[in-house]
CSV table of C-alpha atoms in Angstrom, one decimal:
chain,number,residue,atom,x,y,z
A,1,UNK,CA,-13.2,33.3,-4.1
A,2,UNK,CA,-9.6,31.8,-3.2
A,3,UNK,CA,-10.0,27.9,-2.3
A,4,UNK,CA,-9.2,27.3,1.6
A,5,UNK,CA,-5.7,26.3,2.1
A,6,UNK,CA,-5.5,23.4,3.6
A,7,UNK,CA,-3.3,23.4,6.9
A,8,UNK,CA,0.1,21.6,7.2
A,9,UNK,CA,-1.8,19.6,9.9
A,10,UNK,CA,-4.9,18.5,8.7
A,11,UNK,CA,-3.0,17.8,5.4
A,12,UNK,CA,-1.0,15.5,7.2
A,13,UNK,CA,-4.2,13.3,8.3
A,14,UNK,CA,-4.2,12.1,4.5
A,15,UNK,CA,-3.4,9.6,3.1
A,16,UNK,CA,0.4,9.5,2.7
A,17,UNK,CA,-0.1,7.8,-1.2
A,18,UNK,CA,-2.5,10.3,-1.6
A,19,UNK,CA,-0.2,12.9,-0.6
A,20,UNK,CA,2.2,12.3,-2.3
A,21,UNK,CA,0.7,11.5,-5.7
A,22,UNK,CA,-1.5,14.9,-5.9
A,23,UNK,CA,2.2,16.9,-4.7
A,24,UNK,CA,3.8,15.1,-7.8
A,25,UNK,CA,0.8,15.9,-10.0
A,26,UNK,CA,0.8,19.6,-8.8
A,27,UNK,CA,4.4,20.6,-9.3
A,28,UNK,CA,5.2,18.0,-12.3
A,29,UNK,CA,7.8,16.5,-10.3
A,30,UNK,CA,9.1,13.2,-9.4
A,31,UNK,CA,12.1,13.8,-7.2
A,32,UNK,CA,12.7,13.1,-3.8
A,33,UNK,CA,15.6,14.9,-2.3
A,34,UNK,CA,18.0,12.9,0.4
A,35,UNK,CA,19.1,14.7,3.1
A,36,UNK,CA,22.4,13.5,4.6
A,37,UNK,CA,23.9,15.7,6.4
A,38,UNK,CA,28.1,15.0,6.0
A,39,UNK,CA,29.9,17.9,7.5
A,40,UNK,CA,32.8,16.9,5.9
A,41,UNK,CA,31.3,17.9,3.2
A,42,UNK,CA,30.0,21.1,3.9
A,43,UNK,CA,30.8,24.7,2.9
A,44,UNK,CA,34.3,25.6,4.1
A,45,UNK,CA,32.8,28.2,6.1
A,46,UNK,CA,30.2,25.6,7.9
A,47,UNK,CA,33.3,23.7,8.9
A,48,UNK,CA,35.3,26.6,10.2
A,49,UNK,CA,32.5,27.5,12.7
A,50,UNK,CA,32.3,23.8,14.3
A,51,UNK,CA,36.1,23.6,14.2
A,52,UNK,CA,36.4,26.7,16.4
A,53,UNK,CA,35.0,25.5,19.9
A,54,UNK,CA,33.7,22.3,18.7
A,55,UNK,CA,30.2,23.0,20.0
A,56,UNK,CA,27.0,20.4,20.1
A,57,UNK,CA,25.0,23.7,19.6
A,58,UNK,CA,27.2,25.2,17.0
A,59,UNK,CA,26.9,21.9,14.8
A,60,UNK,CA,23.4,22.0,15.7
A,61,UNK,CA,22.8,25.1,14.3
A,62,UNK,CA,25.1,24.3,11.4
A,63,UNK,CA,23.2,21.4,10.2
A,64,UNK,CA,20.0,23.1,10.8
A,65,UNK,CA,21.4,26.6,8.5
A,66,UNK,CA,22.6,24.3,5.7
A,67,UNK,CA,19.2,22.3,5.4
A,68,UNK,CA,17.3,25.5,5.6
A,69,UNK,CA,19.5,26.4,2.1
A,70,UNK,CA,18.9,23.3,0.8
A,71,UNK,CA,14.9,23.3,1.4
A,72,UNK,CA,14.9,26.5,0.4
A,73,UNK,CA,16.2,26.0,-3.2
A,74,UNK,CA,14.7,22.7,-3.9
A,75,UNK,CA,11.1,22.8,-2.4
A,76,UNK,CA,9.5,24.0,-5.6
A,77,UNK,CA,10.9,20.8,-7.0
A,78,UNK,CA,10.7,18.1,-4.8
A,79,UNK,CA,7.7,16.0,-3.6
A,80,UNK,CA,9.2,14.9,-0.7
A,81,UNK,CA,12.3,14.8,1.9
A,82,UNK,CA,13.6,12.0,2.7
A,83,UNK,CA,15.9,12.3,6.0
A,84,UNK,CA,18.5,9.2,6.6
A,85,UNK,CA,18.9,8.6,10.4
A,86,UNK,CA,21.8,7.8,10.5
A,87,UNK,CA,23.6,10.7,9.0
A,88,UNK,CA,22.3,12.5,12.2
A,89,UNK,CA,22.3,10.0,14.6
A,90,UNK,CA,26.3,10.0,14.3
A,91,UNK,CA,26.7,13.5,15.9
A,92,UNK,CA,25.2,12.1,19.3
A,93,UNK,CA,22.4,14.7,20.4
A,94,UNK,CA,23.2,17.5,18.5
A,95,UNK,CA,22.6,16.0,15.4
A,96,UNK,CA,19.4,14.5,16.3
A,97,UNK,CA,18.6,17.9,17.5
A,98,UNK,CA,18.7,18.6,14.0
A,99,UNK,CA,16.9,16.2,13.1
A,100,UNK,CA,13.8,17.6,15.1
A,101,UNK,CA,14.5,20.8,14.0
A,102,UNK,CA,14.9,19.5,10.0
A,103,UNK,CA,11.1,17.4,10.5
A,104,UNK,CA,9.4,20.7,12.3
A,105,UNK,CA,10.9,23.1,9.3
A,106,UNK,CA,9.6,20.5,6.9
A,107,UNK,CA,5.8,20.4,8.9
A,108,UNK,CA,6.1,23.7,8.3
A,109,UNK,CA,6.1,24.2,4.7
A,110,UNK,CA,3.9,21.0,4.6
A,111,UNK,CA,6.6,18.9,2.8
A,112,UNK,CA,6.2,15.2,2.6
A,113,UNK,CA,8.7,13.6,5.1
A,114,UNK,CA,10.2,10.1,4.3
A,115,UNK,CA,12.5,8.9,7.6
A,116,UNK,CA,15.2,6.5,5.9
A,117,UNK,CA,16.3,4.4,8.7
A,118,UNK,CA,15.3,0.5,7.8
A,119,UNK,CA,13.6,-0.3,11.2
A,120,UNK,CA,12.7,-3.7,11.9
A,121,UNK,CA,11.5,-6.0,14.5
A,122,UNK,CA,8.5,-7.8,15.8
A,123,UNK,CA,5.0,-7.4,17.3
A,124,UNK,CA,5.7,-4.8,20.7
A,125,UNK,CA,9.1,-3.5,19.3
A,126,UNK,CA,8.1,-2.8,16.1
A,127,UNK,CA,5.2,-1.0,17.7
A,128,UNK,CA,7.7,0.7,19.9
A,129,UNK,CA,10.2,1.7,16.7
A,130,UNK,CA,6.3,3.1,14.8
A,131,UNK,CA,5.0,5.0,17.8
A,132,UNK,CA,8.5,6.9,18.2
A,133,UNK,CA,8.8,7.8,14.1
A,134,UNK,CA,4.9,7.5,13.2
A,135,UNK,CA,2.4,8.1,15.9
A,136,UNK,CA,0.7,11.6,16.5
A,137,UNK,CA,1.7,11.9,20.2
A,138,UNK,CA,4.0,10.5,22.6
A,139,UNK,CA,3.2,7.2,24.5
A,140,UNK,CA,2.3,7.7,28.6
A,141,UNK,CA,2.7,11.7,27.8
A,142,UNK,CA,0.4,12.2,25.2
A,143,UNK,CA,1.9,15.5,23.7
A,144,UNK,CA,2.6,16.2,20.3
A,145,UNK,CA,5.3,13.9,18.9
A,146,UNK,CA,7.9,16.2,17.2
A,147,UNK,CA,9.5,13.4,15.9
A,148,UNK,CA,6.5,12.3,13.4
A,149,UNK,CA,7.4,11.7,10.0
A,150,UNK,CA,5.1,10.9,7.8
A,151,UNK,CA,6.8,7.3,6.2
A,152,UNK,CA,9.1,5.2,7.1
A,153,UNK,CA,11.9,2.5,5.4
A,154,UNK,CA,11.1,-1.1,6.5
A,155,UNK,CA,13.0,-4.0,6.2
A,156,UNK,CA,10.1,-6.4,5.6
A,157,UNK,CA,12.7,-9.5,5.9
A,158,UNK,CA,10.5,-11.0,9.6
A,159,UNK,CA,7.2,-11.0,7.5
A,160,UNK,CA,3.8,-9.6,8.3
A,161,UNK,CA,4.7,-9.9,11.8
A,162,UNK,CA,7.2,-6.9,11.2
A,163,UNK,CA,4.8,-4.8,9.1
A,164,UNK,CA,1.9,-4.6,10.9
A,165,UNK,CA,2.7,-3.1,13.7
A,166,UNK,CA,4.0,-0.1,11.9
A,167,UNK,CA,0.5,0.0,9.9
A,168,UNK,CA,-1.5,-0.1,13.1
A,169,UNK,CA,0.4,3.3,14.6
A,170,UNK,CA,-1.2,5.7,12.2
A,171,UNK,CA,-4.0,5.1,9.5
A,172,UNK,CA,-2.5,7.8,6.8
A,173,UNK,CA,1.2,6.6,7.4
A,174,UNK,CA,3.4,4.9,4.7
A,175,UNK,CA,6.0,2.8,4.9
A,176,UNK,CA,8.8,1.6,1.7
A,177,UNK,CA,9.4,-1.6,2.2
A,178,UNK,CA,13.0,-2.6,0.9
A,179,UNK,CA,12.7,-4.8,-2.5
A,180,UNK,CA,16.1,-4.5,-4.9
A,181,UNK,CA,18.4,-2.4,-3.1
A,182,UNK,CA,20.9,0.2,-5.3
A,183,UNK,CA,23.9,-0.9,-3.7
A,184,UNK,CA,26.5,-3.6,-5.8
A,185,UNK,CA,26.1,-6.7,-3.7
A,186,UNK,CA,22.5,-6.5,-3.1
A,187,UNK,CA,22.3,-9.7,-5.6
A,188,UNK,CA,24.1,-11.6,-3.0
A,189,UNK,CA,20.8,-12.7,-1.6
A,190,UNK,CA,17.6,-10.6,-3.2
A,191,UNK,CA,18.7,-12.1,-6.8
A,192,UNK,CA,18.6,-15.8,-5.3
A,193,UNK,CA,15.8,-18.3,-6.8
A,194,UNK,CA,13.3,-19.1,-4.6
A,195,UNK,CA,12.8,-23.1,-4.5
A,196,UNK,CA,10.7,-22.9,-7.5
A,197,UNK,CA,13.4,-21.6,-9.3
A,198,UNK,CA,10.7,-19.6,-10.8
A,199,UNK,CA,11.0,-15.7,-8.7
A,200,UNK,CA,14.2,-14.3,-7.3
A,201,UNK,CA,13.6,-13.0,-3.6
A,202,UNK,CA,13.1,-9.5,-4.1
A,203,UNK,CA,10.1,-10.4,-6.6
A,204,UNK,CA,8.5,-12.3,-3.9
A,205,UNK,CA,9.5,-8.8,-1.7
A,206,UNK,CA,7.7,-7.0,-3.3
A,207,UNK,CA,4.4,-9.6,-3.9
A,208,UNK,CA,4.2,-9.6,-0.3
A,209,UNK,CA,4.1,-5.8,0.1
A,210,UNK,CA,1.5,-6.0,-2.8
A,211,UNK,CA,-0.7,-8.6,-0.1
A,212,UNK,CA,0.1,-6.5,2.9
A,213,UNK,CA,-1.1,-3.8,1.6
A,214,UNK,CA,-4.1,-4.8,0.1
A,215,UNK,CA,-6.6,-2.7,2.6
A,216,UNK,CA,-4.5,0.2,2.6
A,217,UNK,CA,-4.6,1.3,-0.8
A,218,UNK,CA,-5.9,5.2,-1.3
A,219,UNK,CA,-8.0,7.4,-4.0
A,220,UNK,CA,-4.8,7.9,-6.1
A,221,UNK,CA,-4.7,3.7,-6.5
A,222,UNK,CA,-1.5,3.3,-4.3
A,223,UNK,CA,-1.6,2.0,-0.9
A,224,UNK,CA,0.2,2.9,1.9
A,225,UNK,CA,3.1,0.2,1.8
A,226,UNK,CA,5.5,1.0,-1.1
A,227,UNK,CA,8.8,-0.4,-2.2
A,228,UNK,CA,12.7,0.5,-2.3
A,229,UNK,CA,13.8,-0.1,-5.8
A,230,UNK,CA,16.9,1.0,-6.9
A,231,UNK,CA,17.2,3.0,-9.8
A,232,UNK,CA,20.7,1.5,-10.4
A,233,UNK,CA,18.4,-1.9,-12.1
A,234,UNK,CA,16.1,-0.6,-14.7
A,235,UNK,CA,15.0,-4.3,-15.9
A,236,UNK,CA,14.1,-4.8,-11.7
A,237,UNK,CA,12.3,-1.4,-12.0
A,238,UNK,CA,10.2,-2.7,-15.1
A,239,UNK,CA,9.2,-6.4,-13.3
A,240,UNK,CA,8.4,-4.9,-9.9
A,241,UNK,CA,5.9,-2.5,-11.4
A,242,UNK,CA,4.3,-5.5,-13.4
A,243,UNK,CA,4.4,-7.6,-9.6
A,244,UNK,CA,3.3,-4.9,-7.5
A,245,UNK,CA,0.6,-2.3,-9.3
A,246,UNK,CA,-0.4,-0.5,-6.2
A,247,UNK,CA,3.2,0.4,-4.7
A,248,UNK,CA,4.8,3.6,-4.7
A,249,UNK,CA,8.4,3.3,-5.8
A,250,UNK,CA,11.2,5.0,-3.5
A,251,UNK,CA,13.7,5.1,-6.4
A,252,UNK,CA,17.5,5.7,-4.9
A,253,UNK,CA,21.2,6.1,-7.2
A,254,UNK,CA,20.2,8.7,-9.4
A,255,UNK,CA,22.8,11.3,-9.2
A,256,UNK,CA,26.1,10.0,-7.1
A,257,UNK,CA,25.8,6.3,-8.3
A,258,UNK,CA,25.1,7.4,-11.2
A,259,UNK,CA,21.4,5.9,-12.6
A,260,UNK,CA,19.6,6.3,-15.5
A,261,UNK,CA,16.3,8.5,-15.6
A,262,UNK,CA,14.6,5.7,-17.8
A,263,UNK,CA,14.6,3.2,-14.7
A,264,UNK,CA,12.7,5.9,-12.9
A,265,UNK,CA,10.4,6.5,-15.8
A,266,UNK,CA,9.9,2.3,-16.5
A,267,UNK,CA,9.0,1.9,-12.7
A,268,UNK,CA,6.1,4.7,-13.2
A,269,UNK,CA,2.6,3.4,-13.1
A,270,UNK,CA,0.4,3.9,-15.9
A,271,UNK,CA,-0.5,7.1,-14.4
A,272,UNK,CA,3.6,8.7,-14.4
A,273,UNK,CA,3.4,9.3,-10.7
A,274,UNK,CA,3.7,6.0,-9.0
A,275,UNK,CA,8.2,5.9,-9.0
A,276,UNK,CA,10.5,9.1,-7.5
A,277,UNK,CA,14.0,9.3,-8.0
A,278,UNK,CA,15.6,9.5,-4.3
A,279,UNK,CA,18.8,11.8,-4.6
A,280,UNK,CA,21.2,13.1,-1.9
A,281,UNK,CA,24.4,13.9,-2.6
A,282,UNK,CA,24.4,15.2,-5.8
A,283,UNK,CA,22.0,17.6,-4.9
A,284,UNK,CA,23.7,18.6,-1.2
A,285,UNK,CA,27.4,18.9,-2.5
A,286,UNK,CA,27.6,19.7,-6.0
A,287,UNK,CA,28.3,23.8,-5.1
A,288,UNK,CA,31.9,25.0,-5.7
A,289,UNK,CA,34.0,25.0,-2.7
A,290,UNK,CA,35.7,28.0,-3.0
A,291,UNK,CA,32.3,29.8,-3.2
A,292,UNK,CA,31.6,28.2,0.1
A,293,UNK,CA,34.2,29.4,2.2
A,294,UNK,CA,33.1,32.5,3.3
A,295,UNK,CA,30.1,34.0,5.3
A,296,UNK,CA,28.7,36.0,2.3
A,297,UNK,CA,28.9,33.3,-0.2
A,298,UNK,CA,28.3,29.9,1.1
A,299,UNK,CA,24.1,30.2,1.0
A,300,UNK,CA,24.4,31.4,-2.6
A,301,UNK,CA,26.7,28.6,-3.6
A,302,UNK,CA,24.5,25.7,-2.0
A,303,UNK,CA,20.8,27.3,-3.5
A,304,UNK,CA,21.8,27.8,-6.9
A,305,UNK,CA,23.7,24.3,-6.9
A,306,UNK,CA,21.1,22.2,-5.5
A,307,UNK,CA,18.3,23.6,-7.0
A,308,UNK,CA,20.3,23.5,-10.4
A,309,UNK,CA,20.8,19.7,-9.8
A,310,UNK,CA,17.1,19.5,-8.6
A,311,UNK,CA,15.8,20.9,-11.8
A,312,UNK,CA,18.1,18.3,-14.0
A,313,UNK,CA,16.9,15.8,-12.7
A,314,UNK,CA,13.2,16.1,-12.4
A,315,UNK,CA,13.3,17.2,-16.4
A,316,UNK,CA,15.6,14.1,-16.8
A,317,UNK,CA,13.3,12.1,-15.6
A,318,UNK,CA,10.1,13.9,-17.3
A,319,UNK,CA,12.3,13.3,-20.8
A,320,UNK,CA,12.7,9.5,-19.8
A,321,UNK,CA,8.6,9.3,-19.3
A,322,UNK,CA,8.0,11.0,-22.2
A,323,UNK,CA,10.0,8.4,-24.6
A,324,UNK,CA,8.8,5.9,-22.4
């Protein structure tokens, strides 16, 4: 007898640790793919169609058929999505319109959804910012919130007073918490010494993460608060996995900044699930360009690119473990 499949819904009430562990486990992955949505960047043919009436609904739909490509070719690989608000919230209505559309296709298919859009704030706003991303229905409405993602990125700089709230919202929700950031200047202030002189900021990050998320931690070992750790530090990768067992690592810069799989595999936990490599543009817009200038081509060119890229680097990073 075929085990019950388990609906996109009630897999959703899990624990997003959980969750994501036993996805990584099944499919022998530890990729996260980005999804940035830079029309710019698009197929030629993508472009063209926007360019001719410069329509909300055309780009709409354009962002919406380009994702669908995307998902399509990479789902087998990737754990989990991991939308950046911004990328959408630039294109006014439309592109948050996508954005609803981009979470529902994801529900769908029962993909992992990590929103990347750094809230923070305090006590009621903070609830405000976890019931609109988080929460299972609508305040005062009470419908079905077709926003819900299933974590969110945090900027855990105001203290416990700006986790919590997010925590409260949804008892299987995750949040990252942002620790050592990819980008070049993030030294400017998470590599300072504390007074000590003894832990640099972003250590004592991600200590508190480790405390805040003490009663939160699932079957799998991780709890529900994990960390941003750019890939783009291995030796920060290494020392935040000794400082905080129980996190889950949201691992951007592998791909476009160019990051080694080994920081990936060194911020793995003992059992080679606990870090994923969070990549975006190398997987979105490595296709050829001339391929993706016409109607009959463009899909083709995206699928076989992204899932191409996809593949490299979930066996890059499987190598990496492996001569860990």
């Amino acid at each position: 007898m075929k085990p019950v499949q388990e609906s996109a819904e009630a897999s959703t009430e899990r624990h997003f640790a959980d969750r994501v562990v036993d996805r990584a486990e099944l499919i022998d992955s530890r990729l996260i793919v980005g999804l940035d949505p830079d029309i710019e960047r698009f197929p030629r043919y993508l472009q063209d169609r926007i360019r001719v009436d410069r329509s909300p609904d055309i780009l709409e739909e354009v962002v919406v058929e380009f994702h669908e490509a995307v998902i399509e070719a990479t789902s087998p690989l990737a754990v989990a999505y991991k939308p950046q608000a911004a990328f959408y919230e630039q294109y006014g209505l439309a592109g948050l319109r996508a954005l609803q559309r981009t979470i529902a296709m994801l529900r769908e298919r029962d993909l992992p959804i990590i929103l990347d859009a750094k809230r923070n704030d305090i006590a009621h706003t903070a609830e405000a910012y976890g019931l609109a991303w988080l929460s299972r229905s609508r305040p005062v409405l009470g419908d079905d919130n077709d926003w819900r993602v299933d974590a969110l990125t945090v900027n855990g700089y105001l203290g416990q007073d700006g986790i919590q709230p997010f925590l409260d919202v949804d008892p299987f929700a995750g949040l990252f918490v942002l620790a050592k950031t990819s980008n070049p200047s993030s030294g400017e202030f998470q590599d300072l010494l504390l007074k000590d002189e003894k832990i640099m900021n972003y250590e004592q990050m991600a200590l508190l993460a480790k405390q805040w998320g003490r009663e939160t931690i699932g079957e799998r070992g991780y709890s529900r608060i994990g960390l941003v750790v750019g890939a783009t530090y291995p030796e920060a990768s290494k020392r935040l996995r000794d400082l905080a067992p129980t996190a889950l690592f949201l691992m951007p810069g592998v791909g476009a900044q160019g990051a080694g799989y080994d920081s990936v595999a060194l911020g793995c936990g003992k059992d080679g699930f606990g870090a994923y490599a969070a990549s975006s543009r190398s997987v979105l817009y490595g296709f050829d360009p001339e391929r993706g200038a016409n109607e009959g081509n463009w899909r083709l060119a995206v699928v076989e690119a992204s899932s191409t890229e996809a593949e490299k680097i979930r066996d890059g990073v499987q190598q990496a473990l492996n001569e860990k």
